[in-house]
Every structure is written in structure tokens, then in C-alpha cells.
Coordinates of C-alpha atoms in Angstrom, one line a residue:
M177 CA -60.6 -144.0 136.1
E178 CA -61.8 -147.1 134.9
K179 CA -60.6 -150.4 137.0
N180 CA -60.5 -154.0 135.5
M181 CA -61.0 -156.4 138.5
T182 CA -60.5 -159.6 136.6
Q183 CA -56.7 -159.3 137.2
G184 CA -54.7 -158.6 140.3
S185 CA -55.3 -159.2 144.0
P186 CA -59.1 -159.9 144.7
W187 CA -59.1 -158.6 148.3
K188 CA -57.1 -155.4 147.2
H189 CA -59.6 -154.8 144.4
L190 CA -62.5 -155.4 146.9
L191 CA -61.2 -153.3 149.7
M192 CA -60.0 -150.4 147.3
F193 CA -63.4 -150.3 145.4
S194 CA -65.6 -150.8 148.7
L195 CA -63.8 -148.0 150.8
P196 CA -64.8 -145.2 148.6
I197 CA -68.4 -146.5 148.3
L198 CA -68.3 -146.7 152.1
G199 CA -67.0 -143.2 152.4
G200 CA -69.7 -142.0 150.0
M201 CA -72.5 -143.7 151.9
L202 CA -71.3 -142.3 155.2
L203 CA -71.2 -138.8 153.7
Q204 CA -74.7 -139.4 152.5
L205 CA -75.8 -140.6 155.9
L206 CA -74.1 -137.8 157.4
Y207 CA -76.3 -135.2 156.2
T208 CA -79.4 -137.3 156.9
T209 CA -78.1 -137.5 160.4
V210 CA -77.5 -133.8 160.6
D211 CA -80.9 -133.4 159.5
G212 CA -82.3 -135.3 162.3
I213 CA -79.8 -133.6 164.9
I214 CA -81.0 -130.2 163.7
V215 CA -84.8 -131.2 163.7
G216 CA -84.6 -133.2 167.1
N217 CA -82.8 -130.2 168.8
F218 CA -84.2 -127.1 167.0
V219 CA -87.7 -128.1 166.0
S220 CA -88.8 -130.9 168.2
E221 CA -88.6 -134.7 169.2
T222 CA -92.1 -135.4 167.5
A223 CA -91.0 -133.5 164.3
L224 CA -88.1 -136.0 164.2
G225 CA -90.4 -139.0 164.3
A226 CA -92.7 -137.4 161.7
M227 CA -89.6 -136.8 159.3
N228 CA -88.8 -140.5 159.9
S229 CA -92.1 -141.7 158.8
A230 CA -92.2 -139.5 155.6
T231 CA -88.9 -141.0 154.6
S232 CA -90.2 -144.6 155.1
Y233 CA -92.8 -143.9 152.2
S234 CA -90.3 -141.9 150.1
N235 CA -88.0 -144.9 150.1
V236 CA -90.5 -147.1 148.4
L237 CA -90.6 -144.9 145.4
L238 CA -86.9 -144.4 145.4
A239 CA -86.4 -148.0 145.2
I240 CA -87.4 -147.8 141.7
A241 CA -84.3 -145.7 141.0
T242 CA -81.9 -147.8 143.1
G243 CA -83.2 -151.0 141.7
L244 CA -83.0 -150.1 138.1
S245 CA -79.7 -148.6 138.5
T246 CA -78.4 -151.6 140.0
G247 CA -79.5 -153.8 137.5
C248 CA -78.1 -151.7 134.9
G249 CA -74.8 -151.5 136.7
I250 CA -74.6 -155.5 136.7
V251 CA -75.2 -155.4 132.7
I252 CA -72.5 -152.7 132.5
A253 CA -70.0 -154.7 134.6
Q254 CA -70.5 -157.9 132.8
L255 CA -70.1 -156.1 129.4
F256 CA -67.0 -154.2 130.6
G257 CA -65.7 -157.5 131.9
A258 CA -66.4 -159.1 128.4
N259 CA -64.6 -156.2 126.9
N260 CA -67.8 -155.1 124.9
R261 CA -67.3 -151.4 124.9
D262 CA -70.1 -150.7 122.3
G263 CA -72.6 -152.6 124.4
V264 CA -71.5 -150.6 127.6
R265 CA -72.5 -147.3 125.4
R266 CA -75.8 -148.5 124.4
C267 CA -76.7 -149.9 127.8
I268 CA -75.8 -146.4 129.4
S269 CA -77.9 -144.5 126.7
T270 CA -81.0 -146.8 127.4
M271 CA -80.6 -146.5 130.9
L272 CA -80.4 -142.8 131.0
I273 CA -83.5 -142.4 129.0
L274 CA -85.4 -144.9 131.2
M275 CA -84.4 -143.4 134.3
L276 CA -85.1 -139.8 133.7
G277 CA -88.5 -140.5 132.2
L278 CA -89.2 -142.6 135.4
G279 CA -88.1 -139.8 137.7
V280 CA -90.6 -137.4 136.3
V281 CA -93.3 -140.1 136.7
I282 CA -92.4 -140.9 140.3
T283 CA -92.3 -137.3 141.4
V284 CA -96.0 -136.7 140.1
V285 CA -97.1 -140.1 141.7
G286 CA -95.4 -139.2 145.1
E287 CA -97.2 -135.6 145.2
L288 CA -100.5 -137.3 144.4
T289 CA -100.2 -139.9 147.0
A290 CA -98.3 -138.5 149.8
E291 CA -101.5 -137.6 152.2
L292 CA -103.2 -140.9 151.5
M293 CA -99.9 -142.9 152.4
L294 CA -99.3 -141.0 155.5
T295 CA -102.7 -141.0 157.0
K296 CA -104.2 -144.4 155.8
V297 CA -101.2 -146.7 155.6
L298 CA -98.6 -145.3 158.0
G299 CA -101.1 -144.2 160.5
V300 CA -99.1 -141.0 161.4
P301 CA -100.8 -139.2 164.5
G302 CA -102.6 -136.3 163.8
D303 CA -100.4 -133.9 166.0
I304 CA -97.3 -134.5 163.8
L305 CA -98.9 -135.1 160.4
H306 CA -98.3 -131.6 159.0
Y307 CA -94.6 -132.0 159.7
S308 CA -94.8 -135.3 157.5
M309 CA -96.7 -133.8 154.8
T310 CA -94.5 -130.7 154.6
Y311 CA -91.3 -132.6 154.3
M312 CA -92.8 -135.2 151.8
R313 CA -94.3 -132.7 149.3
I314 CA -91.1 -130.8 149.1
Y315 CA -88.8 -133.9 149.1
F316 CA -90.6 -135.3 146.2
I317 CA -89.8 -132.4 143.9
G318 CA -86.2 -133.5 143.9
M319 CA -86.9 -137.2 143.1
V320 CA -85.6 -136.6 139.5
F321 CA -82.5 -135.5 140.8
Q322 CA -82.2 -138.9 142.7
F323 CA -83.0 -140.8 139.7
A324 CA -80.3 -138.9 137.7
Y325 CA -77.6 -139.4 140.4
N326 CA -78.3 -143.2 140.8
A327 CA -77.8 -143.6 136.9
F328 CA -74.5 -141.7 137.0
A329 CA -73.1 -143.6 140.0
A330 CA -74.2 -147.0 138.6
E331 CA -72.1 -146.2 135.3
L332 CA -69.3 -145.1 137.3
R333 CA -69.1 -148.1 139.7
A334 CA -69.7 -150.6 137.0
L335 CA -66.4 -149.5 135.5
G336 CA -64.7 -149.7 139.0
D337 CA -64.5 -145.8 139.6
S338 CA -66.0 -145.5 143.1
K339 CA -64.0 -142.7 144.1
A340 CA -65.7 -140.3 142.1
T341 CA -69.1 -140.9 143.7
M342 CA -67.6 -140.4 146.9
L343 CA -66.2 -137.1 145.8
F344 CA -69.9 -136.0 144.5
L345 CA -71.4 -137.1 147.8
L346 CA -68.7 -135.1 149.9
I347 CA -69.8 -131.9 147.8
S348 CA -73.5 -132.6 148.4
S349 CA -73.2 -133.4 152.1
V350 CA -71.3 -130.3 152.7
A351 CA -73.8 -128.3 150.7
N352 CA -76.7 -129.9 152.6
I353 CA -75.3 -129.1 156.2
I354 CA -74.8 -125.6 155.3
L355 CA -78.2 -125.0 154.1
D356 CA -79.7 -126.9 156.8
L357 CA -78.0 -124.6 159.3
L358 CA -79.0 -121.6 157.3
F359 CA -82.8 -122.6 156.5
V360 CA -83.6 -124.1 160.0
I361 CA -81.6 -122.3 162.6
A362 CA -81.1 -118.9 160.8
F363 CA -84.3 -118.6 158.6
H364 CA -86.5 -120.9 161.1
W365 CA -88.1 -122.8 158.4
D366 CA -88.4 -125.9 160.5
V367 CA -89.0 -129.3 158.5
A368 CA -89.7 -127.4 155.3
G369 CA -86.1 -126.1 155.5
V370 CA -84.5 -129.6 155.9
A371 CA -86.3 -130.8 152.8
I372 CA -85.4 -127.7 150.8
A373 CA -81.9 -128.3 151.7
T374 CA -82.1 -132.0 150.6
V375 CA -83.5 -131.1 147.3
I376 CA -80.9 -128.5 146.5
S377 CA -78.1 -130.8 147.5
Q378 CA -79.5 -133.7 145.4
G379 CA -79.6 -131.4 142.3
I380 CA -75.8 -130.5 143.0
S381 CA -74.7 -134.1 143.2
A382 CA -76.4 -134.9 139.9
V383 CA -75.0 -132.0 138.1
V384 CA -71.5 -132.4 139.4
S385 CA -71.7 -136.2 138.5
L386 CA -72.6 -135.1 134.8
I387 CA -69.8 -132.7 134.5
Y388 CA -67.3 -135.3 135.8
I389 CA -68.3 -138.0 133.4
R390 CA -68.0 -135.7 130.4
K391 CA -64.4 -134.7 131.5
K392 CA -63.3 -137.9 132.7
H393 CA -64.9 -140.9 131.1
P394 CA -65.1 -140.8 127.3
L395 CA -66.5 -144.3 127.3
L396 CA -69.5 -143.0 129.3
A397 CA -69.7 -139.4 127.9
L398 CA -72.6 -139.5 125.4
K399 CA -73.6 -136.7 123.1
L400 CA -77.3 -135.9 122.8
K401 CA -77.2 -137.1 119.1
E402 CA -75.8 -140.4 120.3
M403 CA -78.7 -141.1 122.9
T404 CA -80.8 -143.9 121.6
F405 CA -83.1 -146.4 123.0
D406 CA -81.8 -150.1 122.5
G407 CA -84.7 -152.5 123.0
E408 CA -82.4 -155.6 123.7
Q409 CA -80.4 -153.5 126.3
C410 CA -83.6 -152.6 127.9
R411 CA -84.5 -155.9 128.2
M412 CA -81.5 -156.8 130.0
I413 CA -81.7 -154.0 132.2
L414 CA -85.3 -154.9 133.1
K415 CA -84.6 -158.5 133.5
L416 CA -81.9 -157.7 136.3
G417 CA -83.4 -154.1 137.4
I418 CA -87.0 -155.5 138.1
P419 CA -86.1 -158.2 140.5
V420 CA -83.8 -155.7 142.3
M421 CA -86.2 -153.0 142.2
L422 CA -88.9 -155.5 143.7
Q423 CA -86.3 -156.5 146.4
T424 CA -85.8 -152.9 147.5
I425 CA -89.6 -152.1 147.2
I426 CA -90.5 -155.0 149.2
S427 CA -87.8 -154.2 151.9
S428 CA -89.2 -150.4 151.9
V429 CA -92.9 -151.7 152.2
G430 CA -92.0 -153.9 154.9
S431 CA -90.3 -150.8 156.8
M432 CA -93.4 -149.1 156.4
A433 CA -95.5 -151.8 157.9
I434 CA -92.9 -151.8 160.9
Q435 CA -93.2 -148.1 161.1
R436 CA -97.1 -148.4 161.5
L437 CA -96.2 -150.6 164.4
I438 CA -93.8 -148.1 165.8
N439 CA -96.2 -145.4 165.4
S440 CA -98.7 -147.3 167.3
F441 CA -96.4 -147.1 170.5
G442 CA -96.6 -143.4 170.6
S443 CA -94.1 -140.5 169.8
S444 CA -91.6 -141.2 172.5
T445 CA -90.9 -144.7 170.9
M446 CA -91.1 -143.0 167.2
A447 CA -88.4 -140.5 168.4
G448 CA -86.2 -143.2 170.0
V449 CA -86.4 -145.5 167.1
A450 CA -85.8 -142.5 164.6
A451 CA -82.7 -141.6 166.4
A452 CA -81.2 -145.1 166.9
A453 CA -82.0 -146.0 163.1
K454 CA -79.9 -142.9 162.3
V455 CA -76.9 -144.2 164.3
E456 CA -77.5 -147.9 163.2
S457 CA -77.4 -146.9 159.5
F458 CA -73.7 -145.9 160.0
A459 CA -72.9 -149.3 161.3
V460 CA -74.6 -151.2 158.4
M461 CA -72.9 -149.0 155.8
P462 CA -69.8 -151.5 155.5
S463 CA -72.2 -154.4 154.9
I464 CA -73.9 -152.3 152.0
A465 CA -70.5 -151.2 150.6
F466 CA -69.0 -154.6 150.7
A467 CA -72.0 -155.9 148.9
A468 CA -71.8 -153.2 146.0
G469 CA -68.2 -153.8 145.7
M470 CA -68.8 -157.6 145.7
S471 CA -71.4 -157.1 143.1
T472 CA -69.2 -155.2 140.6
Y473 CA -66.2 -157.5 141.1
V474 CA -68.4 -160.7 140.6
G475 CA -70.0 -158.9 137.6
Q476 CA -66.6 -158.3 135.9
N477 CA -65.3 -161.7 136.6
I478 CA -68.5 -163.4 135.6
G479 CA -68.3 -161.5 132.3
A480 CA -64.8 -162.9 132.0
G481 CA -65.9 -166.4 132.9
D482 CA -63.6 -166.8 136.0
I483 CA -65.6 -168.6 138.8
K484 CA -62.6 -169.4 141.0
R485 CA -61.7 -165.8 141.1
V486 CA -65.3 -165.0 142.2
W487 CA -64.9 -167.3 145.2
K488 CA -61.6 -165.7 146.1
G489 CA -63.0 -162.4 146.3
Y490 CA -66.2 -163.8 148.3
W491 CA -64.0 -165.2 151.2
S492 CA -61.8 -162.2 151.2
G493 CA -64.9 -159.8 151.4
L494 CA -66.4 -161.9 154.4
I495 CA -63.2 -161.9 156.3
M496 CA -62.6 -158.3 156.1
G497 CA -66.2 -157.3 156.6
C498 CA -67.1 -159.5 159.5
S499 CA -63.8 -158.2 161.3
L500 CA -64.9 -154.6 160.8
C501 CA -68.6 -155.4 162.1
C502 CA -67.2 -156.9 165.2
I503 CA -65.3 -153.6 165.9
L504 CA -68.3 -151.4 165.1
G505 CA -70.5 -153.5 167.3
L506 CA -68.4 -153.2 170.2
G507 CA -68.3 -149.4 169.6
L508 CA -72.2 -149.2 169.5
I509 CA -72.6 -151.2 172.7
I510 CA -70.2 -148.8 174.6
F511 CA -71.4 -145.4 173.3
A512 CA -75.1 -146.3 172.6
N513 CA -76.3 -143.8 175.1
P514 CA -74.4 -140.6 174.2
L515 CA -75.1 -141.4 170.4
T516 CA -78.8 -141.5 170.9
A517 CA -78.8 -138.5 173.3
M518 CA -77.3 -136.6 170.4
F519 CA -80.6 -136.5 168.6
G520 CA -82.3 -134.6 171.5
C521 CA -83.7 -137.9 173.0
T522 CA -84.4 -137.9 176.8
G523 CA -86.3 -140.0 179.3
D524 CA -88.4 -143.0 177.7
S525 CA -87.3 -142.4 174.2
L526 CA -83.5 -142.3 175.2
T527 CA -83.8 -145.5 177.0
F528 CA -85.5 -147.3 174.4
G529 CA -83.2 -146.0 171.5
V530 CA -80.2 -147.4 173.7
Q531 CA -81.8 -150.9 174.0
Y532 CA -82.7 -150.8 170.1
L533 CA -78.8 -150.0 169.3
R534 CA -77.2 -152.5 171.5
F535 CA -79.3 -155.4 170.3
M536 CA -78.5 -154.4 166.6
A537 CA -74.8 -154.1 167.5
C538 CA -74.8 -157.8 168.2
V539 CA -76.3 -158.9 164.8
L540 CA -73.9 -156.8 162.6
P541 CA -71.5 -159.7 161.7
I542 CA -74.7 -161.7 160.6
M543 CA -75.9 -158.8 158.5
M544 CA -72.5 -158.6 156.7
I545 CA -72.6 -162.4 155.8
L546 CA -76.2 -161.7 154.3
F547 CA -75.3 -158.7 152.3
T548 CA -71.9 -159.9 151.0
S549 CA -73.6 -163.2 149.8
R550 CA -76.4 -161.2 148.2
G551 CA -73.8 -159.1 146.5
L552 CA -72.2 -162.2 144.9
L553 CA -75.7 -163.4 143.6
Q554 CA -76.7 -160.1 142.2
G555 CA -73.3 -159.6 140.4
A556 CA -73.8 -163.0 138.9
G557 CA -77.2 -162.2 137.6
D558 CA -79.0 -164.4 140.0
V559 CA -81.3 -161.5 141.1
T560 CA -84.6 -163.4 141.3
T561 CA -83.4 -165.6 143.9
C562 CA -82.5 -162.6 146.1
T563 CA -86.0 -161.0 145.5
V564 CA -87.5 -164.3 146.8
I565 CA -85.5 -164.4 149.7
T566 CA -86.1 -160.8 150.5
F567 CA -89.7 -161.4 150.3
A568 CA -89.7 -164.6 152.4
T569 CA -87.5 -162.9 155.3
L570 CA -89.4 -159.8 155.4
A571 CA -92.7 -161.6 155.7
I572 CA -91.4 -163.4 158.6
R573 CA -90.2 -160.3 160.0
I574 CA -93.6 -158.4 159.8
V575 CA -95.4 -161.5 161.2
V576 CA -93.2 -162.1 164.0
A577 CA -93.3 -158.1 164.9
Y578 CA -97.0 -158.1 165.2
W579 CA -97.4 -161.2 166.9
M580 CA -94.7 -160.6 169.7
A581 CA -96.0 -157.0 170.0
G582 CA -99.0 -158.5 172.0
W583 CA -96.6 -160.4 174.4
P584 CA -96.4 -158.3 177.7
S585 CA -92.9 -159.5 178.3
V586 CA -91.9 -158.1 174.8
G587 CA -94.0 -155.3 173.8
R588 CA -92.2 -152.7 171.8
K589 CA -88.9 -154.7 171.9
T590 CA -90.4 -156.7 169.1
I591 CA -89.5 -153.8 166.7
Y592 CA -85.7 -154.9 167.1
I593 CA -85.9 -158.4 167.9
C594 CA -87.9 -159.2 164.7
M595 CA -85.0 -157.6 162.7
G596 CA -82.4 -160.2 164.2
I597 CA -84.5 -163.0 163.2
D598 CA -84.7 -161.6 159.7
F599 CA -81.1 -161.4 159.4
V600 CA -80.1 -164.7 160.6
I601 CA -82.8 -166.6 158.3
G602 CA -81.8 -164.6 155.5
A603 CA -77.9 -165.3 155.6
L604 CA -78.8 -169.1 156.0
M605 CA -80.8 -169.0 152.8
Y606 CA -78.2 -166.9 150.8
V607 CA -75.5 -169.2 152.0
V608 CA -77.6 -172.3 150.8
R609 CA -78.1 -170.8 147.6
L610 CA -74.2 -170.1 147.2
A611 CA -73.5 -173.7 148.1
S612 CA -75.9 -175.0 145.5
G613 CA -73.8 -173.5 142.7
K614 CA -76.9 -172.7 140.5
W615 CA -76.0 -169.1 140.3
K616 CA -73.3 -169.9 138.1
K617 CA -75.7 -170.3 135.2
K618 CA -77.2 -167.0 135.5
A619 CA -74.8 -164.4 133.8
L620 CA -76.2 -162.4 130.8
V621 CA -72.8 -161.6 129.3
R622 CA -69.7 -163.6 128.8
E623 CA -66.3 -162.9 127.3
D624 CA -66.6 -165.7 124.7
A625 CA -70.1 -164.5 123.7

């Protein structure tokens, strides 16, 4: 159902909206984690590292879907907060045409560039290249489903319906896990089986989303004859979506640069990082969920012109989020060993994975400050600033990572140390921007307009 966040308790709105997003993200991570567990235990450690390398490139192209859908979600939230229902429908129609077209284009681009990126850019070792190639070529077939789902999810979240997206991901996750077990363990399709299971589950989530929207959300349910491409709405979407897209692409490209450094330390380090990163992803989810909740909350209240209410929600989100991160960090420190070993890691890969997790556990509260502050700026429409900060901190991370990699006392530890430096600097930059107040003038939609 639609949820108006311009009235009522800010902390309750944020919590009740963010929890389903968190649940959905955890479910999505669950099936990627199951992928890793199955590959690590029933194929090999090296196959796990190869799959992680392939994912680092596919995330770059997927960033286009997440970026544009986030930009559109901000526009829809502001329009909804301003009570412009006709604008909401025109924005949705434009977004769907744009996203589905790009989904087809990205599928073709991904297939054509897969080998070049893996060999020349990521430097995937020859003994595991065939695993990465197999996974990537199959994965890109389902890219259009990813674009469609991101579009549907952005619509629902902008109107305050985050529970539905969690339901879709629950269905998709269960399907993926069942298909993983069937294709890899029963049919012995190895990495190819994991990729096929992922594509099918993505298709399921897109189809279920469409069915739900048509039955439960008349405002969002457009008939084919109502589909029109509005140039003004497209301009607004691109104005917000391109900076967010660039922000995500920059992060993904940076991850590829770090992945190349990881690959240079050998397959043991690759496997340890891949396992630890899967576990870390669960701990990072609250920060991402609260940021998404903050973005929608701020978008609606900016549309309604209520800045005081924006600040109330921001402080409520920080207090709740940082408290949760402290608890999660303690859990990671205590259970780092068994969590990493769950992916089939032993010996050196297990040792490094545990070191990685325990370090990242200590910076989780800082990450929450960074993400929550970014969510506020994005919801307000100040997306260019977020892109600039992302680029600056990522450049620092990469330079520091490669520089410290040559220090005998640091070596491969630079992989996680540089991330901590990135989060601290980024959080400080976002807080300074918030204190300046310049973000208040970035709204594209206001109720009095």
C-alpha cells in the first residue's frame, strides 16, 4: 500500500519502511551467499574466487539499472509528496521505456566485452578463467530482468511500499536456492548451474513484481496504450539518475581495480576475500537499507517542503542504525572464523578471511553515518555532490591500496585497510555537506509548485 511519510512519527516511518528493505536485501544476499557456499564446497575454492571476479564486472553494468531506478524513485517520491499523481504516472511510463531499452543494450554489451574485461582489465588467472567466462556469459542473459525488477522496485518504494519488494525477493531467493541445489549438486553443472539458477530467479522476481503492481497499485498500473515517453520527465530522471548511476559505476569500477589487486595475491587470497566479502555484505545491509529508507522519506518531505521533519528523520535514522551496527560488529568479531569457514575456506584463505572480517566489523558504525547521510542528500536531489564524494574517496582508496601493497609490513592487508580509510573520509565529507545546508535548494519538485 501507499505510505505518506510527511505525517506521523519520523522514526516509526523510517524503521517500518527500512526493515522490509533490509529483509529483501538480506534475502537477495542469502541466495548469492548460497551460491558461494555451494560453489566453494561442491566445485572448488578457485571457482568461488573466479565467480567473485566475474561479479565485480557485471556489477559495473548493473549500476546503470540501479542508478537510473534510484533517480526515478527520487523523482516519484517528490512528486508523490507534492500530491502530483499525474506526474507520478508519466514518470513511471517514461522510466519503464527507458529501463527496458537499456536492459537489452546492456545485455549485448556485456556479452561482447566479457572476455576482454576478465583477461585484460581484471587479470583473472588462466587456470580459473573458464569458470569466470561461463558464469558471466550466462548471467548477462538475465540482465534485462534485473533492469525490469529495479524499475518496479523503485516505483513501489517511492510510494512507501517496501514490504512488497521483500516478498518478491523471498520468492526469488527460495527459487534460486532450490535451483542451485538441483543444477549444481544433482545435475553437476558447476558454475554454469549457479548462473542459470540466478537468471531464472531474476526472471521470476520481475514477473511477480509486475503482477503485484497490476493488482494492488492502480496508480502504478499502466496499460500498454497509456505508455508514453515524456521528455520533461526523462530530463528529471536523468538529472538525478545519471549522477547516481555514475556514483554506482565509479564504485563498481573501483571494486574492479581492487579486485585486480586481490587477484595479484593469488587464488588463496581471492578465495578468502570472496568468502569474507559475502559475510560482510550481510553486515553492510542495514546501512544500505537505512539509506534507501532515508532517501524516500526525505524525498517525500522535501516535496512537501518540510525541512525540520527531514532533520528529525535523519537523527532518528543515525541513532537506530549505529546501535544496530555496533551489535553486528561484535557478532562478526566473535564468529568470524566459522562464518568464513562456511564457504569451504581452509588454511591461508581462512586466516585472511577472518582478518578481513574483524577489521570491517570495527568500521560498521562509520559506514552507517556515511550511507545515512548520503541517503538524505540523494532524497533531497543533491546527487551530484554524492557522486563527487564517491569519486574522491574511491580514488583515495585505490591509491592507498596499491601504495601500501608494497609495504612488507602491510602487503595484502591493504585490501581492507584502504576501505576503512575510504569510509572515514567519506563520512566526514558528507557531514560537512549536510552542515552547509546547500542541499536544501536541490529539490526538483515542491508541493507549492
